[in-house]
C-alpha positions in Angstrom: 0.0 0.0 0.0 2.9 2.4 0.8 5.4 3.5 -1.8 8.9 2.2 -1.0 11.0 5.1 -2.4 9.6 7.7 0.0 9.9 7.6 3.8 6.6 7.8 5.7 7.4 10.9 7.7 8.5 13.0 4.7 5.0 14.2 3.9 3.9 15.0 7.5 3.6 18.7 6.8 0.2 19.9 8.0 0.5 23.5 6.8 0.2 23.4 3.1 -0.7 26.7 1.4 -3.3 26.7 -1.2 -0.9 27.9 -3.9 1.1 24.7 -3.5 -1.8 22.5 -4.6 -3.4 22.1 -7.9 -6.2 24.2 -9.3 -8.9 22.0 -7.9 -7.7 22.7 -4.4 -7.7 26.5 -4.7 -10.3 27.8 -2.2 -10.4 30.3 0.7 -10.8 27.4 3.2 -7.8 28.3 5.5 -9.3 31.6 6.7 -12.9 30.7 6.8 -12.5 27.5 8.8 -14.0 25.4 6.1 -12.3 22.6 4.2 -12.7 21.3 0.7 -13.7 17.8 -0.2 -10.8 15.5 -0.8 -11.8 14.9 -4.4 -13.9 17.9 -5.6 -14.5 21.6 -5.0 -17.4 21.3 -2.6 -16.8 23.0 0.8 -17.8 21.8 4.2 -17.5 23.0 7.8 -15.8 20.2 9.8 -17.7 21.1 12.9 -21.2 22.0 11.8 -21.3 19.9 8.6 -19.2 16.9 9.7 -21.9 14.3 9.0 -22.7 15.9 5.6 -19.0 15.8 4.7 -18.7 12.1 5.6 -21.9 11.2 3.8 -20.7 13.1 0.7 -17.4 11.2 0.6 -19.2 7.9 1.0 -22.0 8.4 -1.5 -20.4 10.5 -4.2 -16.8 9.3 -4.0 -17.1 5.8 -2.5 -14.6 6.8 0.1 -14.7 6.0 3.9 -12.5 7.2 6.8 -12.2 4.6 9.6 -12.7 5.7 13.2 -13.2 9.3 12.2 -14.4 10.1 15.7 -10.8 9.5 17.0 -9.3 12.1 14.7 -8.4 15.1 16.9 -8.3 17.8 14.1 -10.4 16.7 11.1 -9.6 19.8 9.1 -5.8 19.3 9.2 -6.3 15.6 8.7 -8.2 16.2 5.4 -5.8 18.9 4.3 -2.9 16.5 4.7 -4.6 13.6 2.7 -5.8 15.9 0.0 -2.3 16.8 -0.8 -1.1 13.2 -0.6 -3.8 12.0 -3.0 -2.5 14.6 -5.5 1.0 13.2 -5.2 0.2 9.4 -5.4 -2.5 7.1 -6.5 -5.3 6.5 -4.0 -4.8 2.7 -4.1 -1.4 3.2 -2.5 -3.0 4.3 0.8 -6.4 2.7 0.9 -8.0 -0.8 1.2 -10.5 -1.7 -1.4 -13.7 -3.1 0.0 -16.4 -4.6 -2.2 -20.0 -4.6 -0.9 -23.1 -6.4 -2.3 -26.6 -5.5 -1.3 -29.1 -8.2 -0.4 -31.3 -9.5 -3.3 -29.0 -7.7 -5.7 -28.3 -9.0 -9.2 -25.1 -10.9 -9.9 -22.3 -8.5 -10.6 -24.1 -5.7 -8.9 -21.7 -4.5 -6.1 -20.1 -1.3 -5.0 -16.4 -0.8 -4.2 -15.3 1.6 -1.5 -11.9 2.9 -0.6 -11.2 2.7 3.2 -8.6 4.9 4.8 -7.7 3.9 8.4 -4.9 3.7 10.9 -3.9 0.2 9.7 -1.8 2.3 7.3 1.4 3.3 9.2 1.3 6.8 7.7 -2.3 7.4 8.8 -1.6 6.2 12.3 1.4 8.5 12.6 -0.6 11.4 11.4 -3.4 10.8 13.9 -0.9 10.5 16.8 0.9 13.7 15.6 -2.4 15.6 15.6 -3.3 14.3 19.0 0.1 15.4 20.4 -0.2 18.9 18.9 -3.7 19.3 20.2 -2.6 18.3 23.7 0.3 20.8 23.6 -2.1 23.5 22.5 -4.6 22.8 25.3 -1.9 22.6 28.0 -0.5 25.9 26.8 -4.0 27.5 27.0 -4.4 26.1 30.5 -1.1 27.6 31.6 -2.1 31.0 30.2 -5.4 30.8 32.2 -3.5 30.0 35.4 -1.2 32.9 34.9 -3.9 35.4 33.8 -4.4 38.0 36.5 -7.1 39.9 34.5 -9.9 37.3 35.3 -12.9 39.0 36.8 -16.3 37.3 37.1 -19.3 37.1 39.4 -20.3 33.8 40.9 -23.0 31.9 39.1 -25.2 31.6 42.2 -24.5 34.8 44.2 -23.2 38.3 43.8 -19.7 37.7 45.0 -17.1 38.8 42.5 -13.7 37.1 41.9 -10.6 38.5 40.3 -7.2 37.1 39.5 -7.3 33.4 40.2 -10.1 31.4 38.6 -9.6 28.5 41.0 -11.0 30.7 43.9 -14.3 31.0 42.1 -14.6 27.3 41.5 -13.7 26.5 45.1 -16.3 29.0 46.3 -19.0 27.4 44.2 -18.1 24.0 45.5 -17.9 24.8 49.2 -20.5 27.6 49.5 -23.1 26.4 46.9 -22.5 22.7 46.6 -21.8 23.0 42.8 -18.7 21.1 41.7 -17.4 20.7 38.2 -14.2 19.0 39.3 -10.8 20.3 40.3 -9.8 23.7 38.7 -6.5 22.2 37.6 -8.3 19.7 35.4 -10.2 22.4 33.5 -9.4 24.4 30.4 -11.2 27.1 28.3 -12.9 28.1 31.6 -14.2 31.4 30.3 -16.2 29.7 27.6 -17.3 27.0 30.1 -18.6 29.6 32.5 -20.4 31.4 29.7 -22.3 28.3 28.7 -23.3 27.6 32.3 -24.4 31.2 32.9 -26.4 31.2 29.7 -28.3 28.1 30.8 -29.1 29.6 34.2 -30.2 32.8 32.6 -32.6 30.7 30.5 -33.9 29.1 33.7 -32.5 25.8 32.6 -31.3 23.1 35.1 -27.6 22.4 34.6 -28.0 18.6 35.1 -31.3 17.5 33.6 -31.5 20.5 31.3 -35.2 21.1 31.9 -36.6 24.6 31.7 -38.6 26.2 34.6 -40.9 29.1 34.9 -38.9 31.2 37.3 -35.6 31.3 39.2 -37.2 30.3 42.5 -38.6 27.1 41.1 -35.3 26.3 39.3 -33.4 26.9 42.5 -35.7 24.6 44.6 -35.6 21.9 41.9 -31.8 21.9 41.8 -31.6 21.8 45.6 -34.3 19.1 46.1 -33.1 16.8 43.3 -29.4 17.5 44.0 -28.9 18.7 40.5 -26.1 21.1 41.3 -23.8 19.5 38.8 -23.4 19.3 35.0 -24.9 16.6 32.8 -22.1 14.1 32.1 -23.9 12.9 29.0 -23.7 16.3 27.4 -20.7 15.9 25.0 -20.3 19.7 24.7 -18.6 19.7 28.1 -15.9 17.3 27.0 -14.0 20.2 25.5 -13.4 21.7 29.0 -11.7 18.8 30.6 -8.0 18.0 30.1 -8.5 14.3 30.6 -10.3 14.1 27.2 -7.2 15.2 25.4 -4.7 12.8 27.0 -5.1 9.7 24.8 -6.6 9.3 21.4 -10.1 7.8 21.5 -10.3 7.6 25.3 -12.8 9.9 27.0 -13.0 10.6 30.7 -15.7 8.0 31.0 -13.5 5.2 29.6 -10.5 6.2 31.8 -12.7 6.5 34.9 -14.2 3.0 34.3 -10.8 1.4 34.3 -9.7 -0.3 37.6 -7.1 1.6 39.6 -3.6 0.2 39.5 -0.8 1.0 41.8 2.4 2.3 40.2 5.4 -0.1 40.6 3.3 -3.0 41.7 3.6 -6.0 39.4 1.5 -8.5 41.2 -1.1 -8.6 44.0 -0.7 -10.6 47.1 -3.3 -13.2 48.1 -4.4 -11.0 51.0 -5.1 -8.0 48.7 -7.2 -10.2 46.4 -9.2 -11.6 49.3 -9.8 -8.1 50.7 -11.2 -7.0 47.3 -13.5 -10.0 47.2 -14.6 -9.3 50.7 -15.5 -5.7 49.9 -17.8 -6.7 47.0 -19.4 -9.8 48.5 -22.8 -9.4 50.0 -22.7 -5.6 49.9 -25.3 -5.0 47.2 -28.2 -2.8 48.4 -31.5 -3.0 46.5 -33.6 -0.1 45.3 -36.8 0.6 47.3 -38.9 0.4 44.2 -37.3 -2.0 41.7 -34.6 -4.7 41.3 -31.7 -2.3 40.7 -28.8 -2.8 43.2 -25.4 -1.3 43.9 -22.7 -1.6 46.5 -22.0 2.2 46.1 -24.4 4.3 48.1 -24.3 7.4 45.9 -25.0 5.3 42.8 -28.1 3.8 44.4 -29.3 7.2 45.6 -28.8 8.7 42.1 -30.8 5.8 40.6 -33.7 6.4 43.0 -33.6 10.1 42.2 -33.3 9.9 38.4 -35.4 7.0 37.3 -39.2 6.7 37.6 -38.9 6.9 41.3 -38.1 10.6 42.0 -37.2 9.6 45.6 -34.4 11.3 47.5 -33.8 9.6 50.8 -31.4 12.3 52.0 -33.9 15.1 51.2 -36.6 13.2 53.1 -34.3 12.8 56.0 -33.6 16.5 56.2 -37.2 17.5 55.5 -38.7 15.3 58.2 -35.7 15.7 60.5 -35.3 12.0 60.9 -32.8 10.4 63.3 -31.0 7.2 62.5 -33.6 4.9 64.0 -36.5 6.7 62.3 -34.8 6.2 58.9 -34.7 2.5 59.6 -38.4 2.3 60.5 -39.4 4.4 57.5 -37.4 2.2 55.1 -38.8 -1.0 56.6 -42.4 0.5 56.4 -41.9 1.4 52.7 -40.4 -2.0 51.9 -43.5 -3.7 53.4 -46.0 -1.5 51.7 -44.4 -2.0 48.3 -44.2 -5.8 49.0 -47.9 -5.8 49.7 -48.5 -3.8 46.5 -50.0 -0.8 48.4 -49.3 2.8 47.6 -48.3 4.5 50.9 -49.5 7.8 49.5 -53.1 7.0 48.9 -53.6 3.4 50.0 -54.5 2.0 46.5 -53.5 -1.6 45.9 -52.0 -3.1 42.7 -51.4 -6.6 41.5 -48.0 -5.8 39.9 -45.1 -3.8 41.3 -44.5 -2.1 37.9 -48.1 -0.7 37.9 -47.6 0.4 41.5 -44.4 2.3 40.7 -45.9 3.9 37.6 -48.9 5.0 39.7 -46.7 6.5 42.4 -44.6 8.3 39.8 -47.4 9.8 37.8 -49.5 10.8 40.8 -46.4 12.1 42.6 -47.1 9.9 45.6 -43.5 9.0 46.2 -42.9 12.0 48.4 -46.5 11.8 49.9 -45.5 9.9 53.0 -48.2 9.2 55.6 -48.1 10.7 59.1 -45.3 9.4 61.3 -47.8 7.5 63.5 -48.2 5.1 60.6 -44.6 4.1 60.3 -42.8 5.3 63.4 -43.6 2.2 65.3 -41.4 -0.4 67.1 -42.5 -3.2 64.7 -40.6 -1.5 61.9 -37.3 -1.8 63.8 -37.3 -5.3 62.2 -36.2 -5.5 58.6 -38.8 -6.5 56.0 -36.2 -8.4 54.0 -33.4 -10.4 55.6 -29.9 -8.8 55.0 -31.3 -5.5 53.7 -28.0 -3.8 53.0 -29.8 -0.4 52.3 -30.1 -0.2 56.1 -26.3 -0.5 56.3 -25.8 2.4 54.0 -27.7 4.9 56.2 -25.7 7.7 57.7 -25.6 8.0 61.5 -24.4 11.5 62.2 -24.5 13.8 65.2 -27.4 15.8 63.8 -29.6 12.7 64.3 -29.5 13.2 68.0 -31.3 16.0 69.8 -29.4 18.1 72.3 -31.4 17.0 75.3 -30.5 13.3 74.7 -26.7 14.0 74.5 -24.4 13.3 77.4 -21.5 15.4 78.5 -19.2 13.6 76.0 -21.4 14.5 73.0 -22.4 10.8 72.5 -26.0 9.9 72.4 -27.6 8.4 75.5 -29.8 5.3 75.4 -32.9 6.0 77.5 -34.8 2.9 78.6 -38.6 2.8 78.0 -40.9 2.6 81.1 -41.9 -1.0 81.6 -45.5 -1.8 82.0 -46.7 -2.7 85.4 -47.1 -6.5 85.8 -48.9 -8.2 88.7 -46.2 -10.6 89.9 -44.6 -11.6 93.2 -42.0 -8.9 92.5 -44.7 -6.5 93.5 -44.3 -7.6 97.1 -41.6 -5.6 98.9 -40.6 -8.5 101.2 -39.8 -10.7 98.1 -37.7 -8.0 96.5 -35.7 -7.5 99.8 -35.0 -11.2 100.0 -33.8 -11.3 96.4 -31.5 -8.4 96.9 -30.1 -9.8 100.2 -29.5 -13.2 98.6 -31.4 -15.1 101.3 -33.9 -16.7 99.0 -33.2 -20.2 97.8 
């Protein structure tokens, strides 16, 4: 596929001038941000018209680029290959693929040219573009760190910050509970903040991206649903995180999903492996409303908030001022009601759990808990299901204990309940005295 009389790296010049190419390549694409098709005069914007460009290459010219989503700078990539295709025959670089549609006549088949990183020159080009992009992004990040002209007002209050951008991000994290990650991991922060500010000005939630009628409703929604964060599924935010530029084709989600490895450790001991198994075994907690389970508390809480459940256990705890034991009784009550197919908001019964969950979601009965007298009873100290690990994930903090039940050390005191009066021989004072003196046999 590759010509043997010319080294691969000889043509890695990404900054061709239009005057160096033939007449069919003459166009004002370098200044406008557009790029010409590899084989004709048609112009495309590599950002806004990317899909149109790829469709044009495939349909009109029978040409396909493999793993195009892994190309860091598509414009420079196309500029490079346009020049190379002028110098040498297309067949020297591409694989020829024949396709035949179903039910097609004999001899009726299409042939496509495939350009991908199987070709050493293409792989080198992609890696070169990736490296240059990373260098550019790191240089931009360094400029932002050294920029002393930064001046901006917090997204959630009127406090103004000048000089160091990190101060503003730290303020939003600690004072408003809004975190977008460590400031050292961000780049193009001005554009990032402009996008977030625009969404808030349009009364749009930053996480679920729903629009609300006024700022008060939006603020209450983001607080109640714990939506003071950005939507990780919105690919527009990938641009602002350094981690997305580190390796070609590996986003932050792919890197985050990989297991952690200790540097310099070649093998794990048997003790480490047994500890890992112990941490995972038997720690799955099941959702209150469906069969979803997770050993990570925040994942389970996020599931119950974001699916058809709309239930936030932490918000309920704060709203009803529940202590640790009241949380246990409430969960056991809810477990039993759902097991019996009964909506605890209205008392209606259902044959199937799915119908019950849909009813509670559509009627907004998930947060419509009954009076505490219905569930704050001793019988609900006992788990509805054996080994209910959701009970083990509950937080037992100092706020759960009222001041008048705290001892001098700050620890909660256990106060015994008054025992009911029983008509036994212990009611006779003479018998009690004999027991205490040890004279009774």
